[in-house]
């Protein structure tokens, strides 16, 4: 298939491009380096320098013999996105092209507007570009488990059957994001559902939990292919942060009571989920929703796991609860369903001690790059 990856430079975009290219798809990607630019603007940096997309596709060709196309540009610009879609004519479009940091979206008015303008405009442009240039194409959109929040009832896979005063209807599962970023993803889902009903688009919306890990099959062969890996408070997800903190002797930053429970997924499984979605497209006129997680943990459990494995490797790991900079429930019910992707064939890679050990060992190699002052600055959401 001809697969277009929007947001190919990010933590997930580049590994996805390689994985699908390796599987024999014709892959082309787009990025405007939004994440790199925000990192520079906010004075944070990834764990190791990451080559730009032109360099990465050259490296990939040298390693695999396969070509990946690149467009650098802003998908908010209609002239640019229409050129990309007209020229490439995708069968599947993987939409990662969003400002992905919850904390960044909560910094101030400008970062909130940046998040909203980017995420909603790009999603709308993708919908219009598909309608105009490739109406049969399958849109695979990266959503988030954070769209559901932490309700006091079980979380279904996207939809809820409601019986009310003797009548029945199926609705999108109620959504209540805990940051503006998560809220833009709720709005994306609403927009996609609207145009699925209007225009019969085919859409898969992947409700993903926080991702962890460095290596996918391709970067295991050659470390120059590793993804853009953040450990700072804005872009680093919690397990990746804890692993870096353990390596550098920084007490693990458990926010508040640490009872916040989320569904987590290994980056290798993100690749498998996206690939399964590409190969098993949604029907025309269908908004198909999967909860893209493989297991749940609370923050305290994660810290204990990292401490346990870190200690076996001889690292001095401490855990420190710090006042929660976010507004979120610290002890709550959490019971999401996540069977859809397993039914499609996903074989999960769980967060075992071995997986954590490999992560820690890989991070140890880059220890000299870790800047402790970037780990926690205390961006407090409620003070803005
Ligand atoms: N947390 C800590 N200490 C830290 C960092 C985080 O206790 O140093 C806690 C947070 O308060 C939260 C949990 O760990 O309760 C997860 O935080 P996170 O930063 O790993 O994840 P989050 O900000 O929710 O966002 C990340 C991705 C985002 C994705 C989302 C999935 O950045 O793109 O949408 O995970 S989910 O959380 O399910 O919405």
Tab-separated table of C-alpha atoms and ligand atoms in Angstrom:
chain	number	residue	atom	x	y	z
A	1	UNK	CA	0.000	0.000	0.000
A	2	UNK	CA	0.964	3.619	-0.386
A	3	UNK	CA	1.184	4.869	3.185
A	4	UNK	CA	1.510	8.549	4.053
A	5	UNK	CA	2.824	9.330	7.546
A	6	UNK	CA	1.987	12.777	8.845
A	7	UNK	CA	4.387	13.739	11.632
A	8	UNK	CA	7.163	11.366	10.500
A	9	UNK	CA	9.893	13.048	12.553
A	10	UNK	CA	8.393	12.310	15.987
A	11	UNK	CA	8.979	9.617	18.600
A	12	UNK	CA	6.495	7.326	16.813
A	13	UNK	CA	6.546	8.677	13.251
A	14	UNK	CA	10.047	7.607	12.303
A	15	UNK	CA	9.869	4.055	13.739
A	16	UNK	CA	6.484	3.622	12.032
A	17	UNK	CA	7.939	4.710	8.686
A	18	UNK	CA	10.744	2.147	8.923
A	19	UNK	CA	8.451	-0.654	10.129
A	20	UNK	CA	5.976	-0.168	7.285
A	21	UNK	CA	8.733	0.303	4.712
A	22	UNK	CA	10.312	-2.962	5.875
A	23	UNK	CA	6.944	-4.704	5.482
A	24	UNK	CA	6.969	-3.701	1.809
A	25	UNK	CA	4.645	-0.682	1.832
A	26	UNK	CA	5.536	2.386	-0.193
A	27	UNK	CA	6.077	4.995	2.519
A	28	UNK	CA	6.229	8.763	2.359
A	29	UNK	CA	6.278	11.136	5.324
A	30	UNK	CA	5.665	14.758	6.175
A	31	UNK	CA	6.869	16.952	9.033
A	32	UNK	CA	7.443	20.603	9.883
A	33	UNK	CA	9.788	19.815	12.823
A	34	UNK	CA	7.239	21.175	15.301
A	35	UNK	CA	8.576	19.052	18.151
A	36	UNK	CA	12.204	19.966	17.469
A	37	UNK	CA	11.248	23.625	17.334
A	38	UNK	CA	9.290	23.531	20.601
A	39	UNK	CA	12.191	21.714	22.249
A	40	UNK	CA	14.581	24.466	21.146
A	41	UNK	CA	12.147	27.170	22.211
A	42	UNK	CA	11.620	25.544	25.642
A	43	UNK	CA	15.346	24.740	26.034
A	44	UNK	CA	15.020	20.963	26.267
A	45	UNK	CA	16.778	18.357	24.153
A	46	UNK	CA	16.441	14.655	23.337
A	47	UNK	CA	18.696	12.069	24.977
A	48	UNK	CA	20.868	11.805	21.864
A	49	UNK	CA	21.150	13.931	18.730
A	50	UNK	CA	18.684	12.834	16.069
A	51	UNK	CA	19.469	13.297	12.362
A	52	UNK	CA	16.994	15.280	10.302
A	53	UNK	CA	14.500	13.452	8.091
A	54	UNK	CA	16.542	13.745	4.898
A	55	UNK	CA	19.509	12.189	6.688
A	56	UNK	CA	17.331	9.516	8.255
A	57	UNK	CA	15.837	8.358	4.967
A	58	UNK	CA	19.355	8.200	3.447
A	59	UNK	CA	20.492	6.095	6.390
A	60	UNK	CA	17.446	3.834	6.033
A	61	UNK	CA	18.120	3.335	2.338
A	62	UNK	CA	21.758	2.456	3.067
A	63	UNK	CA	20.682	-0.066	5.719
A	64	UNK	CA	17.615	-1.595	4.042
A	65	UNK	CA	17.824	-0.747	0.355
A	66	UNK	CA	14.348	0.793	0.617
A	67	UNK	CA	13.329	4.356	-0.146
A	68	UNK	CA	11.069	6.566	1.992
A	69	UNK	CA	9.789	9.865	0.553
A	70	UNK	CA	9.981	13.123	2.549
A	71	UNK	CA	8.059	16.379	2.429
A	72	UNK	CA	9.032	19.153	4.840
A	73	UNK	CA	6.212	21.608	5.345
A	74	UNK	CA	3.240	22.692	7.399
A	75	UNK	CA	0.060	20.665	7.037
A	76	UNK	CA	-1.966	23.656	8.233
A	77	UNK	CA	-1.246	25.171	4.800
A	78	UNK	CA	-3.846	23.974	2.318
A	79	UNK	CA	-1.638	24.515	-0.744
A	80	UNK	CA	1.061	22.342	0.827
A	81	UNK	CA	-1.151	19.500	2.041
A	82	UNK	CA	-3.082	19.368	-1.225
A	83	UNK	CA	0.190	19.066	-3.172
A	84	UNK	CA	1.315	16.195	-0.920
A	85	UNK	CA	-1.973	14.297	-1.290
A	86	UNK	CA	-2.259	14.916	-5.037
A	87	UNK	CA	1.302	13.789	-5.700
A	88	UNK	CA	1.436	10.773	-3.380
A	89	UNK	CA	-2.158	9.486	-3.679
A	90	UNK	CA	-2.106	7.464	-0.428
A	91	UNK	CA	-4.128	4.333	0.295
A	92	UNK	CA	-3.616	4.892	4.033
A	93	UNK	CA	-2.846	8.067	5.974
A	94	UNK	CA	-1.328	7.795	9.457
A	95	UNK	CA	-2.003	11.026	11.295
A	96	UNK	CA	0.527	11.738	14.063
A	97	UNK	CA	0.947	15.394	13.099
A	98	UNK	CA	-0.111	16.942	16.387
A	99	UNK	CA	1.417	18.888	19.229
A	100	UNK	CA	1.629	15.869	21.571
A	101	UNK	CA	2.554	17.292	24.967
A	102	UNK	CA	-0.119	17.689	27.634
A	103	UNK	CA	2.132	19.854	29.856
A	104	UNK	CA	3.108	22.133	26.933
A	105	UNK	CA	-0.562	22.713	26.138
A	106	UNK	CA	-1.041	23.925	29.730
A	107	UNK	CA	1.915	26.340	29.966
A	108	UNK	CA	0.189	29.559	28.925
A	109	UNK	CA	-2.241	31.102	26.453
A	110	UNK	CA	0.216	31.004	23.547
A	111	UNK	CA	1.050	27.322	23.956
A	112	UNK	CA	-2.653	26.520	24.371
A	113	UNK	CA	-3.461	28.359	21.116
A	114	UNK	CA	-0.517	26.748	19.345
A	115	UNK	CA	-1.799	23.312	20.378
A	116	UNK	CA	-5.374	24.041	19.325
A	117	UNK	CA	-4.508	25.741	16.046
A	118	UNK	CA	-2.117	23.024	15.037
A	119	UNK	CA	-4.079	19.963	16.071
A	120	UNK	CA	-7.527	20.986	14.915
A	121	UNK	CA	-6.451	22.656	11.664
A	122	UNK	CA	-4.258	19.752	10.616
A	123	UNK	CA	-7.010	17.229	11.357
A	124	UNK	CA	-9.544	19.282	9.400
A	125	UNK	CA	-7.119	19.658	6.472
A	126	UNK	CA	-6.459	15.908	6.459
A	127	UNK	CA	-10.199	15.236	6.287
A	128	UNK	CA	-10.681	17.693	3.426
A	129	UNK	CA	-7.610	16.426	1.563
A	130	UNK	CA	-8.819	12.821	1.793
A	131	UNK	CA	-12.291	13.808	0.609
A	132	UNK	CA	-10.914	15.761	-2.338
A	133	UNK	CA	-7.931	13.698	-3.522
A	134	UNK	CA	-8.300	10.110	-2.234
A	135	UNK	CA	-11.786	9.463	-0.807
A	136	UNK	CA	-11.164	5.717	-0.496
A	137	UNK	CA	-8.063	6.210	1.671
A	138	UNK	CA	-8.092	4.905	5.230
A	139	UNK	CA	-7.299	7.529	7.890
A	140	UNK	CA	-5.509	6.095	10.924
A	141	UNK	CA	-5.554	8.770	13.569
A	142	UNK	CA	-3.540	8.673	16.777
A	143	UNK	CA	-5.945	9.525	19.574
A	144	UNK	CA	-5.302	9.035	23.278
A	145	UNK	CA	-6.706	7.105	26.232
A	146	UNK	CA	-6.641	10.490	27.932
A	147	UNK	CA	-9.753	11.401	25.941
A	148	UNK	CA	-11.767	9.261	28.353
A	149	UNK	CA	-10.161	10.685	31.498
A	150	UNK	CA	-10.547	8.571	34.619
A	151	UNK	CA	-14.298	7.904	34.963
A	152	UNK	CA	-15.711	5.954	37.869
A	153	UNK	CA	-17.145	3.333	35.501
A	154	UNK	CA	-15.509	0.833	33.098
A	155	UNK	CA	-14.041	2.366	29.925
A	156	UNK	CA	-15.376	0.713	26.788
A	157	UNK	CA	-13.555	0.624	23.464
A	158	UNK	CA	-14.733	3.897	21.967
A	159	UNK	CA	-18.499	3.417	22.145
A	160	UNK	CA	-21.129	3.084	24.835
A	161	UNK	CA	-24.508	1.399	24.520
A	162	UNK	CA	-27.011	3.494	26.417
A	163	UNK	CA	-30.510	2.429	27.422
A	164	UNK	CA	-32.587	5.373	28.594
A	165	UNK	CA	-36.288	5.448	29.405
A	166	UNK	CA	-36.807	2.219	27.496
A	167	UNK	CA	-34.953	3.265	24.313
A	168	UNK	CA	-31.444	2.296	23.157
A	169	UNK	CA	-28.695	4.145	21.275
A	170	UNK	CA	-24.951	3.739	20.744
A	171	UNK	CA	-22.880	6.881	21.460
A	172	UNK	CA	-19.230	7.788	21.502
A	173	UNK	CA	-18.064	6.899	25.019
A	174	UNK	CA	-18.241	10.095	27.161
A	175	UNK	CA	-15.021	12.025	27.012
A	176	UNK	CA	-13.419	14.360	29.552
A	177	UNK	CA	-9.776	15.226	28.915
A	178	UNK	CA	-7.427	16.255	31.684
A	179	UNK	CA	-5.395	18.756	29.634
A	180	UNK	CA	-6.026	21.010	26.675
A	181	UNK	CA	-3.926	18.671	24.537
A	182	UNK	CA	-6.187	15.739	25.422
A	183	UNK	CA	-9.201	17.943	24.741
A	184	UNK	CA	-7.966	18.694	21.200
A	185	UNK	CA	-7.910	14.958	20.592
A	186	UNK	CA	-11.517	14.722	21.777
A	187	UNK	CA	-12.369	17.444	19.267
A	188	UNK	CA	-10.474	15.531	16.559
A	189	UNK	CA	-12.572	12.442	17.292
A	190	UNK	CA	-15.773	14.479	17.090
A	191	UNK	CA	-14.668	16.006	13.795
A	192	UNK	CA	-13.772	12.617	12.325
A	193	UNK	CA	-17.068	11.102	13.459
A	194	UNK	CA	-18.965	14.020	11.913
A	195	UNK	CA	-17.260	13.592	8.518
A	196	UNK	CA	-17.550	9.817	8.644
A	197	UNK	CA	-21.313	10.410	8.854
A	198	UNK	CA	-21.285	13.164	6.231
A	199	UNK	CA	-18.925	11.753	3.658
A	200	UNK	CA	-18.555	8.050	4.425
A	201	UNK	CA	-14.835	8.295	5.251
A	202	UNK	CA	-13.016	5.237	6.587
A	203	UNK	CA	-11.332	5.986	9.894
A	204	UNK	CA	-9.517	4.136	12.661
A	205	UNK	CA	-9.001	6.197	15.837
A	206	UNK	CA	-6.335	4.707	18.104
A	207	UNK	CA	-6.779	5.588	21.790
A	208	UNK	CA	-3.185	5.145	22.884
A	209	UNK	CA	-1.781	5.296	26.401
A	210	UNK	CA	1.680	6.600	27.339
A	211	UNK	CA	4.327	4.807	25.235
A	212	UNK	CA	7.720	3.669	26.522
A	213	UNK	CA	10.913	2.291	25.074
A	214	UNK	CA	13.652	3.165	22.627
A	215	UNK	CA	14.104	0.245	20.316
A	216	UNK	CA	11.972	-1.161	17.569
A	217	UNK	CA	13.150	-4.017	15.333
A	218	UNK	CA	14.812	-1.609	12.928
A	219	UNK	CA	16.758	0.444	15.489
A	220	UNK	CA	17.870	-2.777	17.215
A	221	UNK	CA	19.851	-3.449	14.021
A	222	UNK	CA	21.387	0.018	13.871
A	223	UNK	CA	21.308	2.592	16.693
A	224	UNK	CA	21.572	5.487	14.241
A	225	UNK	CA	17.914	4.756	13.492
A	226	UNK	CA	16.718	5.409	17.056
A	227	UNK	CA	13.748	7.766	17.483
A	228	UNK	CA	13.636	11.285	18.936
A	229	UNK	CA	13.674	10.387	22.658
A	230	UNK	CA	12.722	13.009	25.243
A	231	UNK	CA	13.131	12.687	29.004
A	232	UNK	CA	12.138	16.227	29.988
A	233	UNK	CA	8.932	17.170	31.730
A	234	UNK	CA	7.243	18.409	28.556
A	235	UNK	CA	7.744	15.604	26.061
A	236	UNK	CA	9.084	12.677	28.088
A	237	UNK	CA	6.475	10.086	29.027
A	238	UNK	CA	6.606	8.754	32.554
A	239	UNK	CA	8.379	5.385	32.095
A	240	UNK	CA	11.002	6.895	29.796
A	241	UNK	CA	11.542	9.663	32.330
A	242	UNK	CA	11.886	7.276	35.258
A	243	UNK	CA	14.412	5.174	33.336
A	244	UNK	CA	16.567	8.235	32.588
A	245	UNK	CA	16.220	9.494	36.169
A	246	UNK	CA	17.317	6.097	37.521
A	247	UNK	CA	20.434	6.127	35.344
A	248	UNK	CA	21.534	9.551	36.465
A	249	UNK	CA	20.694	9.175	40.186
A	250	UNK	CA	17.814	11.662	40.136
A	251	UNK	CA	15.038	10.640	42.581
A	252	UNK	CA	12.104	9.312	40.543
A	253	UNK	CA	9.562	12.113	40.236
A	254	UNK	CA	6.300	10.552	41.416
A	255	UNK	CA	3.648	13.258	41.136
A	256	UNK	CA	1.493	13.440	44.272
A	257	UNK	CA	0.247	10.165	45.744
A	258	UNK	CA	1.280	8.152	42.666
A	259	UNK	CA	-2.042	6.313	42.453
A	260	UNK	CA	-2.688	7.711	38.933
A	261	UNK	CA	-3.398	4.651	36.805
A	262	UNK	CA	-2.960	4.593	33.030
A	263	UNK	CA	-2.748	2.021	30.268
A	264	UNK	CA	0.791	1.671	28.884
A	265	UNK	CA	2.247	0.326	25.658
A	266	UNK	CA	5.721	-0.661	24.464
A	267	UNK	CA	6.824	1.303	21.367
A	268	UNK	CA	7.210	-2.041	19.558
A	269	UNK	CA	3.511	-2.682	20.075
A	270	UNK	CA	2.614	0.768	18.765
A	271	UNK	CA	4.269	-0.340	15.520
A	272	UNK	CA	2.352	-3.615	15.544
A	273	UNK	CA	-0.981	-1.893	16.256
A	274	UNK	CA	-0.530	0.636	13.462
A	275	UNK	CA	0.575	-2.041	11.042
A	276	UNK	CA	-2.451	-4.230	11.930
A	277	UNK	CA	-4.704	-1.209	11.385
A	278	UNK	CA	-3.148	-0.494	7.978
A	279	UNK	CA	-3.549	-4.095	6.876
A	280	UNK	CA	-7.137	-4.420	8.167
A	281	UNK	CA	-8.782	-1.151	7.099
A	282	UNK	CA	-12.001	0.230	8.564
A	283	UNK	CA	-15.075	-0.011	6.338
A	284	UNK	CA	-16.309	2.949	4.346
A	285	UNK	CA	-18.518	5.028	6.633
A	286	UNK	CA	-17.006	3.469	9.769
A	287	UNK	CA	-15.272	5.171	12.682
A	288	UNK	CA	-13.474	2.226	14.267
A	289	UNK	CA	-11.955	2.837	17.688
A	290	UNK	CA	-9.320	0.742	19.461
A	291	UNK	CA	-7.903	1.242	22.943
A	292	UNK	CA	-4.185	0.975	22.206
A	293	UNK	CA	-2.725	-0.211	25.512
A	294	UNK	CA	-1.532	-3.596	26.721
A	295	UNK	CA	-1.507	-3.323	30.544
A	296	UNK	CA	-2.260	-0.838	33.317
A	297	UNK	CA	-0.084	0.446	36.165
A	298	UNK	CA	-0.187	3.266	38.634
A	299	UNK	CA	2.750	5.654	38.886
A	300	UNK	CA	3.966	4.258	42.194
A	301	UNK	CA	4.067	0.720	40.750
A	302	UNK	CA	6.118	2.000	37.813
A	303	UNK	CA	8.581	3.737	40.122
A	304	UNK	CA	8.955	0.545	42.190
A	305	UNK	CA	9.580	-1.517	39.055
A	306	UNK	CA	12.267	0.874	37.776
A	307	UNK	CA	13.872	0.990	41.205
A	308	UNK	CA	13.906	-2.817	41.435
A	309	UNK	CA	15.551	-3.361	38.056
A	310	UNK	CA	17.853	-0.347	38.460
A	311	UNK	CA	19.137	-1.664	41.789
A	312	UNK	CA	19.957	-5.032	40.187
A	313	UNK	CA	22.115	-3.110	37.703
A	314	UNK	CA	23.898	-1.367	40.569
A	315	UNK	CA	22.147	1.976	40.173
A	316	UNK	CA	21.274	4.028	43.289
A	317	UNK	CA	17.572	4.606	42.712
A	318	UNK	CA	15.455	6.699	45.060
A	319	UNK	CA	11.772	7.536	44.753
A	320	UNK	CA	10.493	10.951	45.765
A	321	UNK	CA	6.888	12.075	45.805
A	322	UNK	CA	6.652	15.701	44.744
A	323	UNK	CA	3.582	17.972	44.835
A	324	UNK	CA	1.599	17.172	41.710
A	325	UNK	CA	2.087	19.941	39.121
A	326	UNK	CA	-0.987	18.629	37.242
A	327	UNK	CA	-4.656	18.642	38.076
A	328	UNK	CA	-5.652	14.980	38.061
A	329	UNK	CA	-7.140	12.338	40.325
A	330	UNK	CA	-4.354	10.656	42.315
A	331	UNK	CA	-6.459	7.709	43.474
A	332	UNK	CA	-9.255	6.519	41.250
A	333	UNK	CA	-11.068	3.627	39.593
A	334	UNK	CA	-9.629	2.598	36.214
A	335	UNK	CA	-10.840	-0.349	34.208
A	336	UNK	CA	-10.453	0.068	30.447
A	337	UNK	CA	-11.294	-2.600	27.892
A	338	UNK	CA	-8.555	-3.286	25.314
A	339	UNK	CA	-9.399	-6.379	23.316
A	340	UNK	CA	-9.900	-4.985	19.788
A	341	UNK	CA	-6.267	-4.997	18.732
A	342	UNK	CA	-5.601	-8.379	20.347
A	343	UNK	CA	-8.554	-9.719	18.332
A	344	UNK	CA	-6.837	-8.352	15.194
A	345	UNK	CA	-3.693	-10.305	16.109
A	346	UNK	CA	-1.611	-8.148	18.481
A	347	UNK	CA	0.822	-10.162	20.617
A	348	UNK	CA	1.787	-7.755	23.417
A	349	UNK	CA	5.344	-6.998	24.546
A	350	UNK	CA	4.822	-6.406	28.262
A	351	UNK	CA	6.865	-4.273	30.664
A	352	UNK	CA	8.987	-7.112	32.019
A	353	UNK	CA	12.152	-6.730	34.093
A	354	UNK	CA	14.103	-7.742	31.000
A	355	UNK	CA	12.513	-4.985	28.914
A	356	UNK	CA	13.291	-2.423	31.610
A	357	UNK	CA	16.823	-3.726	31.970
A	358	UNK	CA	17.459	-3.329	28.234
A	359	UNK	CA	16.068	0.194	28.355
A	360	UNK	CA	18.278	1.125	31.290
A	361	UNK	CA	21.358	-0.372	29.635
A	362	UNK	CA	20.687	1.550	26.425
A	363	UNK	CA	20.221	4.794	28.370
A	364	UNK	CA	23.405	4.194	30.372
A	365	UNK	CA	25.320	4.403	27.063
A	366	UNK	CA	24.055	7.960	26.651
A	367	UNK	CA	24.404	8.954	30.307
A	368	UNK	CA	26.789	11.806	29.519
A	369	UNK	CA	24.028	13.568	27.529
A	370	UNK	CA	21.548	13.659	30.407
A	371	UNK	CA	21.094	17.173	31.702
A	372	UNK	CA	19.651	16.926	35.226
A	373	UNK	CA	18.394	20.500	35.173
A	374	UNK	CA	15.986	19.611	32.322
A	375	UNK	CA	14.313	16.768	34.234
A	376	UNK	CA	11.963	18.729	36.451
A	377	UNK	CA	11.310	22.439	36.462
A	378	UNK	CA	7.848	22.330	38.029
A	379	UNK	CA	5.581	23.662	35.284
A	380	UNK	CA	2.425	23.977	37.384
A	381	UNK	CA	-0.775	23.751	35.356
A	382	UNK	CA	-3.091	25.473	37.813
A	383	UNK	CA	-0.996	28.574	38.394
A	384	UNK	CA	-1.408	29.913	34.851
B	1	LIG	N1	3.805	11.409	35.958
B	1	LIG	C1	4.505	11.370	37.142
B	1	LIG	N2	5.817	11.795	37.133
B	1	LIG	C2	6.425	12.217	35.987
B	1	LIG	C3	5.692	12.242	34.786
B	1	LIG	C4	4.383	11.839	34.811
B	1	LIG	O1	4.010	10.985	38.198
B	1	LIG	O2	7.601	12.578	36.054
B	1	LIG	C5	2.408	10.942	35.942
B	1	LIG	C6	1.435	11.970	35.384
B	1	LIG	O3	1.013	12.853	36.371
B	1	LIG	C7	0.325	11.074	34.818
B	1	LIG	C8	1.065	9.809	34.375
B	1	LIG	O4	2.319	9.846	35.043
B	1	LIG	O5	-0.577	10.738	35.820
B	1	LIG	C9	1.296	9.715	32.887
B	1	LIG	O6	1.967	10.877	32.471
B	1	LIG	P1	2.748	10.975	31.074
B	1	LIG	O7	3.482	12.278	31.086
B	1	LIG	O8	3.516	9.742	30.812
B	1	LIG	O9	1.541	10.961	30.036
B	1	LIG	P2	0.555	12.126	29.554
B	1	LIG	O10	0.988	13.478	29.899
B	1	LIG	O11	-0.794	11.729	29.998
B	1	LIG	O12	0.685	12.053	27.979
B	1	LIG	C10	1.312	10.996	27.295
B	1	LIG	C11	1.723	11.431	25.897
B	1	LIG	C12	0.510	11.807	25.117
B	1	LIG	C13	-0.471	10.664	25.140
B	1	LIG	C14	-0.770	10.243	26.566
B	1	LIG	C15	-1.620	9.030	26.674
B	1	LIG	O13	2.643	12.507	25.939
B	1	LIG	O14	0.871	12.121	23.794
B	1	LIG	O15	-1.633	11.073	24.522
B	1	LIG	O16	0.439	9.919	27.200
B	1	LIG	S1	-2.718	9.118	28.057
B	1	LIG	O17	-1.987	9.515	29.246
B	1	LIG	O18	-3.326	7.831	28.207
B	1	LIG	O19	-3.651	10.153	27.740
